[in-house]
């Protein structure tokens, strides 16, 4: 299992923190503790750890949107994606947006989407220098993509 990231460890309660990104691995088995369940998953209806649960509840509440906007895990993943985008060798912002759409949604972006997201990347940029090298702007674009309905819901 992978230990969840915790803001503070407690040796007496055997609550140890794992890396924020799970060392780049996905996990079916995440170490759980009744005393402090993973905060990120609590926002998405983590079942009560005291009782066996065969099926999770399906909900959509505003707190989930706030988790995706403000959680350190989501911010760190957006920053990591932004860092990798700066080094991806794209020749233009439009090409990079197309690559991001393919990675995030598994589909090709329409021309209108490419224009809108390229404009968003320019708006996120600090304006000085080459947009393709602006890691902060691309991290913001990645964070915005993480918060789109198409990214969140499987069709």
Coordinates of C-alpha atoms in Angstrom, one line a residue:
X1 CA 0.0 0.0 0.0
X2 CA 0.9 3.6 -0.4
X3 CA 0.8 5.9 2.7
X4 CA -1.4 9.0 2.1
X5 CA 0.1 12.4 2.4
X6 CA -0.5 14.0 5.8
X7 CA 0.2 17.5 6.9
X8 CA 1.5 16.2 10.2
X9 CA 2.8 12.8 11.4
X10 CA 2.1 11.3 14.8
X11 CA 4.4 8.5 15.8
X12 CA 2.2 7.6 18.9
X13 CA -0.9 7.0 16.7
X14 CA 1.3 5.4 13.9
X15 CA 0.2 8.0 11.5
X16 CA 3.0 8.4 9.0
X17 CA 3.0 10.5 5.9
X18 CA 3.6 9.3 2.4
X19 CA 4.8 11.4 -0.6
X20 CA 2.3 13.9 -2.0
X21 CA 2.3 12.2 -5.4
X22 CA 2.5 8.6 -4.3
X23 CA 5.9 8.3 -5.9
X24 CA 4.3 8.7 -9.2
X25 CA 2.3 5.4 -8.8
X26 CA -1.4 4.8 -8.9
X27 CA -2.7 2.6 -6.1
X28 CA -5.6 0.3 -5.6
X29 CA -4.5 -0.1 -2.0
X30 CA -4.1 3.1 0.0
X31 CA -3.1 2.7 3.7
X32 CA -6.1 4.0 5.8
X33 CA -6.4 5.0 9.4
X34 CA -9.6 5.5 11.3
X35 CA -8.0 8.2 13.3
X36 CA -7.1 10.3 10.3
X37 CA -8.4 9.3 6.9
X38 CA -6.9 11.0 3.8
X39 CA -8.3 14.5 3.6
X40 CA -8.5 14.5 -0.2
X41 CA -10.6 11.4 -0.3
X42 CA -12.9 12.6 2.5
X43 CA -14.0 15.3 0.2
X44 CA -15.1 12.7 -2.3
X45 CA -17.2 10.5 0.0
X46 CA -14.6 8.2 1.4
X47 CA -16.7 5.4 3.1
X48 CA -16.7 5.2 6.9
X49 CA -13.6 3.2 7.8
X50 CA -15.4 1.6 10.8
X51 CA -17.9 -0.3 8.6
X52 CA -17.5 -2.5 5.6
X53 CA -18.9 -0.8 2.5
X54 CA -19.8 -2.6 -0.7
X55 CA -20.7 0.4 -2.7
X56 CA -19.7 4.1 -2.5
X57 CA -22.2 6.9 -2.5
X58 CA -22.4 9.0 -5.7
X59 CA -22.6 12.7 -4.9
X60 CA -21.6 16.0 -6.4
X61 CA -21.3 18.8 -3.8
X62 CA -19.6 22.2 -3.9
X63 CA -17.0 21.0 -1.4
X64 CA -15.6 18.7 -4.0
X65 CA -15.0 21.6 -6.4
X66 CA -13.2 23.4 -3.6
X67 CA -11.0 20.4 -3.0
X68 CA -10.0 20.3 -6.7
X69 CA -9.2 24.0 -6.6
X70 CA -7.3 24.2 -3.3
X71 CA -5.9 20.8 -2.4
X72 CA -2.1 20.6 -2.2
X73 CA -2.1 17.3 -4.1
X74 CA -4.0 18.8 -7.1
X75 CA -1.7 21.9 -7.1
X76 CA 1.4 19.7 -7.0
X77 CA 0.2 17.6 -9.9
X78 CA -0.6 20.7 -11.9
X79 CA 2.8 22.1 -11.2
X80 CA 4.5 18.8 -12.1
X81 CA 2.5 18.7 -15.4
X82 CA 3.5 22.3 -16.1
X83 CA 7.1 21.5 -15.5
X84 CA 7.0 18.5 -18.0
X85 CA 5.2 20.7 -20.6
X86 CA 7.9 23.2 -20.6
X87 CA 10.3 20.4 -21.6
X88 CA 8.0 18.6 -24.1
X89 CA 9.5 20.2 -27.2
X90 CA 6.3 21.7 -28.6
X91 CA 6.8 24.2 -31.4
X92 CA 3.8 26.3 -30.5
X93 CA 1.2 26.9 -27.8
X94 CA -1.5 25.5 -30.0
X95 CA 0.5 22.2 -30.4
X96 CA 0.9 22.0 -26.7
X97 CA -2.8 22.6 -26.0
X98 CA -3.6 19.8 -28.5
X99 CA -1.2 17.5 -26.6
X100 CA -2.8 18.4 -23.3
X101 CA -6.3 17.7 -24.5
X102 CA -5.2 14.3 -25.8
X103 CA -3.5 13.5 -22.4
X104 CA -6.4 14.8 -20.2
X105 CA -9.5 13.9 -22.2
X106 CA -8.3 11.2 -24.7
X107 CA -9.6 13.2 -27.7
X108 CA -8.4 15.8 -30.2
X109 CA -9.2 19.4 -29.3
X110 CA -11.4 21.4 -31.7
X111 CA -10.0 24.6 -33.3
X112 CA -12.3 26.7 -31.1
X113 CA -11.0 25.0 -27.9
X114 CA -7.4 25.4 -29.1
X115 CA -8.0 29.2 -29.5
X116 CA -9.7 29.6 -26.2
X117 CA -7.2 27.6 -24.2
X118 CA -4.3 29.3 -25.9
X119 CA -5.8 32.6 -25.0
X120 CA -6.1 31.3 -21.4
X121 CA -2.4 30.4 -21.4
X122 CA -1.5 33.8 -22.5
X123 CA -3.7 35.4 -19.8
X124 CA -2.0 33.2 -17.2
X125 CA 1.4 34.3 -18.4
X126 CA 3.3 37.0 -16.7
X127 CA 3.8 38.6 -20.1
X128 CA 7.6 38.6 -20.0
X129 CA 9.4 36.2 -22.3
X130 CA 8.4 33.2 -24.3
X131 CA 5.0 31.7 -23.4
X132 CA 6.3 28.2 -24.2
X133 CA 8.9 28.5 -21.4
X134 CA 6.5 30.0 -18.8
X135 CA 6.1 27.1 -16.4
X136 CA 3.7 29.0 -14.1
X137 CA 1.3 29.7 -17.0
X138 CA 1.2 26.1 -18.1
X139 CA 0.7 24.9 -14.5
X140 CA -2.3 27.1 -14.3
X141 CA -3.7 25.7 -17.6
X142 CA -3.1 22.2 -16.3
X143 CA -4.9 23.1 -13.0
X144 CA -7.8 24.6 -15.0
X145 CA -8.0 21.4 -17.1
X146 CA -8.2 19.3 -13.9
X147 CA -11.3 21.3 -12.9
X148 CA -13.2 20.9 -16.2
X149 CA -16.3 18.7 -16.1
X150 CA -14.9 16.6 -19.0
X151 CA -11.9 15.7 -16.9
X152 CA -14.0 14.8 -13.8
X153 CA -16.8 12.8 -15.3
X154 CA -16.4 9.7 -17.4
X155 CA -18.8 9.4 -20.4

